[in-house]
PDB file of C-alpha atoms in Angstrom:
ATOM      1  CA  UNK L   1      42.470  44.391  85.573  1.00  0.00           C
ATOM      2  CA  UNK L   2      45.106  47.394  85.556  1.00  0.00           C
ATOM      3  CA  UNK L   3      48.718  46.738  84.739  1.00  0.00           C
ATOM      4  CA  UNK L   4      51.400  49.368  85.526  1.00  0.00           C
ATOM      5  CA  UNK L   5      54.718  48.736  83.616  1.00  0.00           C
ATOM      6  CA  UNK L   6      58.249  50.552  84.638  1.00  0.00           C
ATOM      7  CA  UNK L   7      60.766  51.483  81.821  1.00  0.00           C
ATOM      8  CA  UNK L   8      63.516  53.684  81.941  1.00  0.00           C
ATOM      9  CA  UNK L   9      66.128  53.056  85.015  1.00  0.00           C
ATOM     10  CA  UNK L  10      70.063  52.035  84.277  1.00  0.00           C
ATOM     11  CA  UNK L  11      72.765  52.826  85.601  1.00  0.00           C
ATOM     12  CA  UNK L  12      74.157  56.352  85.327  1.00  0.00           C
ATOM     13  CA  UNK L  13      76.619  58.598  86.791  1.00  0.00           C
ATOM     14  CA  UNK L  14      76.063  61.220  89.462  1.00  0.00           C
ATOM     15  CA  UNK L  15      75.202  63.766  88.049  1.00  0.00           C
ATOM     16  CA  UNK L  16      73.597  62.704  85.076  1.00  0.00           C
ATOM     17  CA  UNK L  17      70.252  61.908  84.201  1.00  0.00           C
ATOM     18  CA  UNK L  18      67.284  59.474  83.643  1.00  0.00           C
ATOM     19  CA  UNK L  19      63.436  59.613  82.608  1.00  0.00           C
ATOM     20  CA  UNK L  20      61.489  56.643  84.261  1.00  0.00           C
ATOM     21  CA  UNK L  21      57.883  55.832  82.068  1.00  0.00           C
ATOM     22  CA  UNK L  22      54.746  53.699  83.759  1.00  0.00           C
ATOM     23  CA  UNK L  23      52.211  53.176  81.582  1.00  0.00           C
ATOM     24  CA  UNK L  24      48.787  51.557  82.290  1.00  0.00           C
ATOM     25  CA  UNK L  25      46.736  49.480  80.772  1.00  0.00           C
ATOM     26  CA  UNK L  26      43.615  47.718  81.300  1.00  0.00           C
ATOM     27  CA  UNK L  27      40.167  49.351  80.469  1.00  0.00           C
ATOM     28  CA  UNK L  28      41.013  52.511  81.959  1.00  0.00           C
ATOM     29  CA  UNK L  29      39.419  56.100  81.608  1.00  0.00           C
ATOM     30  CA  UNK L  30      40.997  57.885  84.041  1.00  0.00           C
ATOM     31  CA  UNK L  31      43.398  57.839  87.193  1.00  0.00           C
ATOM     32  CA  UNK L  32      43.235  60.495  89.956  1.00  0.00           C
ATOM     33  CA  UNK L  33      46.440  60.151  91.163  1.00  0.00           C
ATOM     34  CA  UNK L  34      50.053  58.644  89.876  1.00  0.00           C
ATOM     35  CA  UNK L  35      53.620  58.529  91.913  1.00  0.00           C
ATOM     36  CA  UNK L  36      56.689  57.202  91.691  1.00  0.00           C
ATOM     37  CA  UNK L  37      57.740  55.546  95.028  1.00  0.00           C
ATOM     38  CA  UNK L  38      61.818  53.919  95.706  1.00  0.00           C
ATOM     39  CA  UNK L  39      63.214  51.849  98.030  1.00  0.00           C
ATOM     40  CA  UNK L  40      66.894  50.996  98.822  1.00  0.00           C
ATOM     41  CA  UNK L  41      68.022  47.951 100.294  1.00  0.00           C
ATOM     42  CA  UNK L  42      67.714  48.053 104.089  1.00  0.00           C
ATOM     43  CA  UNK L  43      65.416  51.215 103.760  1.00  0.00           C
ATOM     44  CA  UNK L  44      61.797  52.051 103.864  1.00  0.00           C
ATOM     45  CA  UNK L  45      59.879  52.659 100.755  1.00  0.00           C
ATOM     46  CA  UNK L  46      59.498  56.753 100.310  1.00  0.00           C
ATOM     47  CA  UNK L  47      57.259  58.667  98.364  1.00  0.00           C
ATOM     48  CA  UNK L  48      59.489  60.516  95.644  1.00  0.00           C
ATOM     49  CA  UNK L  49      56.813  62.321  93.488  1.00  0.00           C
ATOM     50  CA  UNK L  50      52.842  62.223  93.197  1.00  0.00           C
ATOM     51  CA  UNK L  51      50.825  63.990  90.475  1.00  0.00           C
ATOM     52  CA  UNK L  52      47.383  64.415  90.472  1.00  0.00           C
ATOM     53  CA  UNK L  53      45.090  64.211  87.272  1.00  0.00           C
ATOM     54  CA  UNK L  54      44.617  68.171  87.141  1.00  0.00           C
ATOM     55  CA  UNK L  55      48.575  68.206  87.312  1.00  0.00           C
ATOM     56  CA  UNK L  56      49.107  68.929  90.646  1.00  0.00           C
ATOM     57  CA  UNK L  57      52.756  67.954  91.875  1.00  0.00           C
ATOM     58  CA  UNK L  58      54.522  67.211  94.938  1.00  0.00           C
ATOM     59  CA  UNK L  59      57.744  65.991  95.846  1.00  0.00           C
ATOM     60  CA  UNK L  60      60.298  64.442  98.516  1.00  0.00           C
ATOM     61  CA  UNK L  61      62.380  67.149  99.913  1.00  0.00           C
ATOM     62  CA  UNK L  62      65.783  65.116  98.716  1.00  0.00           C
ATOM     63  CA  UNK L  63      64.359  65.454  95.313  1.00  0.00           C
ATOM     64  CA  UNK L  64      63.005  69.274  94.819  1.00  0.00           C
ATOM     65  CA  UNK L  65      64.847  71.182  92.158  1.00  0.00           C
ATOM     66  CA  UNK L  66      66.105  67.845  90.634  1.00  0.00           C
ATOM     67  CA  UNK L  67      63.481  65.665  89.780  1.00  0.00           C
ATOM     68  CA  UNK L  68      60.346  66.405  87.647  1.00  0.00           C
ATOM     69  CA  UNK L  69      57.205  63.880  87.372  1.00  0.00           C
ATOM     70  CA  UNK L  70      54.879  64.954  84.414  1.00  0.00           C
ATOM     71  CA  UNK L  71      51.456  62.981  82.902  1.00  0.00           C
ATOM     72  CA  UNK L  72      50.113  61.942  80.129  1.00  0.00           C
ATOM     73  CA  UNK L  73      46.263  61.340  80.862  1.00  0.00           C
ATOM     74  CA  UNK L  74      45.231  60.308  77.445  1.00  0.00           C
ATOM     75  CA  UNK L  75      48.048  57.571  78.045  1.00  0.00           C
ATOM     76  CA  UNK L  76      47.513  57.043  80.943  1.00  0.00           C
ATOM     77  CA  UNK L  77      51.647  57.276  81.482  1.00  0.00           C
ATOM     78  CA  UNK L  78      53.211  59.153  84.061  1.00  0.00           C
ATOM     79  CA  UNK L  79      56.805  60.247  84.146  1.00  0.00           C
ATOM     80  CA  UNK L  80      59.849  60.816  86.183  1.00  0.00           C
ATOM     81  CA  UNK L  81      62.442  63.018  84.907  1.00  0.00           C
ATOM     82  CA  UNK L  82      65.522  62.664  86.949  1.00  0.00           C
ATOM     83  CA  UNK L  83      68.616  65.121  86.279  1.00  0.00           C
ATOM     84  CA  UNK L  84      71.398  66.011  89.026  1.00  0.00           C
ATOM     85  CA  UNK L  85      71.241  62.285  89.672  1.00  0.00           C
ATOM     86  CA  UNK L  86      73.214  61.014  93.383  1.00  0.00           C
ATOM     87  CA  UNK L  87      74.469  58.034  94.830  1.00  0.00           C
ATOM     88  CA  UNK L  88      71.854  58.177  97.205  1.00  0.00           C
ATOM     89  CA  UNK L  89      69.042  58.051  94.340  1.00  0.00           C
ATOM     90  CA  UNK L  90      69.907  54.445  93.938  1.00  0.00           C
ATOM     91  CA  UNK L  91      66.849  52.395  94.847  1.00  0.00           C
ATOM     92  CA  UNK L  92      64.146  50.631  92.917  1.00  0.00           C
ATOM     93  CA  UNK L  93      61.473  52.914  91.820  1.00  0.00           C
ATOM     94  CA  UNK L  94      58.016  52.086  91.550  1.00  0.00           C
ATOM     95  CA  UNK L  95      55.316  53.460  89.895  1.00  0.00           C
ATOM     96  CA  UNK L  96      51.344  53.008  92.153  1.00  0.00           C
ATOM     97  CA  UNK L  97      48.374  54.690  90.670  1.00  0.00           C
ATOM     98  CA  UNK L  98      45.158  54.877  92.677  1.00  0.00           C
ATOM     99  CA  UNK L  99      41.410  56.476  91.886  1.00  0.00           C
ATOM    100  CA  UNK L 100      41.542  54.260  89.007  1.00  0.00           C
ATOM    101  CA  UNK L 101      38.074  54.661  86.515  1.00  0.00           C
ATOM    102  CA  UNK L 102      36.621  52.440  84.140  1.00  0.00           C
ATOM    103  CA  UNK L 103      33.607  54.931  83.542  1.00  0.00           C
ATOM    104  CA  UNK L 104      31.440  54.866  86.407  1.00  0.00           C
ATOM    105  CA  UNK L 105      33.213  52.026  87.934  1.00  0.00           C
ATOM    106  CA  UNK L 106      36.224  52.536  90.514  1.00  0.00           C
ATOM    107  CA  UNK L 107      39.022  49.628  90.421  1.00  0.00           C
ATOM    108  CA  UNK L 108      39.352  49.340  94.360  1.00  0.00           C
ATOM    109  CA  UNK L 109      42.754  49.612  95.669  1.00  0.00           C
ATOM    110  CA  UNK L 110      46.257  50.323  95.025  1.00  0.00           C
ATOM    111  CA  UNK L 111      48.293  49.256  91.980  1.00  0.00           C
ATOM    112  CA  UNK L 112      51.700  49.070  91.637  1.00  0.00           C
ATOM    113  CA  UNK L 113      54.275  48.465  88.981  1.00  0.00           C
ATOM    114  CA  UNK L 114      57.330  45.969  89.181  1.00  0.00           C
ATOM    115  CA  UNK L 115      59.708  48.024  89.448  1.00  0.00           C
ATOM    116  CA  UNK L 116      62.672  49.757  87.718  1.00  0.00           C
ATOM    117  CA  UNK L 117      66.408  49.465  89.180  1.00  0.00           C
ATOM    118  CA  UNK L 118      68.368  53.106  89.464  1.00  0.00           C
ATOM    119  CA  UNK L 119      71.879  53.082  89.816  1.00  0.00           C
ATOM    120  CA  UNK L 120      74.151  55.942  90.358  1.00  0.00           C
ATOM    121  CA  UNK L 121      77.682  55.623  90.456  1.00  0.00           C
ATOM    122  CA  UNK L 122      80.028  58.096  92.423  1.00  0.00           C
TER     123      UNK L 122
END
């Protein structure tokens, strides 16, 4: 089984700044391809950031210039530096991983994390 587990969201004001972790765990030797994903009440869930396992990065336009996601593939953590932090960041920010390895053997399927709460104060 793979776990992902959120740390890192608070409250904060705009303009400051936050780093979200999601580490997982489970017999894992690789994953092909982390993001961080939000959702505000009443909204849809949106992509924020996505890295791959060679590093490459992409990004919501809202978030370009002000958030940076960065990996750890021996720990199998991804990251989610937030600075420039808006009201309109609030949300709940997951972490999903997908392409996950065991070896030869693929975990099927998405995985996603529980969530971390973001709130930024005007």
């Amino acid at each position: 089984q793979v776990q992902l587990v959120e740390s890192g969201g608070g409250l904060v004001q705009a303009g400051g700044s936050l780093r979200l972790s999601c580490a997982a765990s489970g017999s894992i030797a690789s994953i092909n391809y982390m993001a961080w994903y939000r959702q505000a009440p009443g909204k849809q869930r949106e992509l924020v950031a996505a890295i791959t396992s060679g590093g490459s990065t992409n990004y919501a336009d809202s978030v370009k210039g002000r958030f940076t996601i960065s990996r750890d593939n021996a720990k199998n953590t991804v990251y989610l530096q937030m600075d420039s932090l808006k009201p309109e960041d609030t949300a709940e920010y997951h972490c999903n991983a997908r392409g996950v390895y065991s070896g030869s053997y693929h975990y099927p399927g998405d995985y996603w994390g529980q969530g971390t709460q973001v709130t930024v104060s005007s």
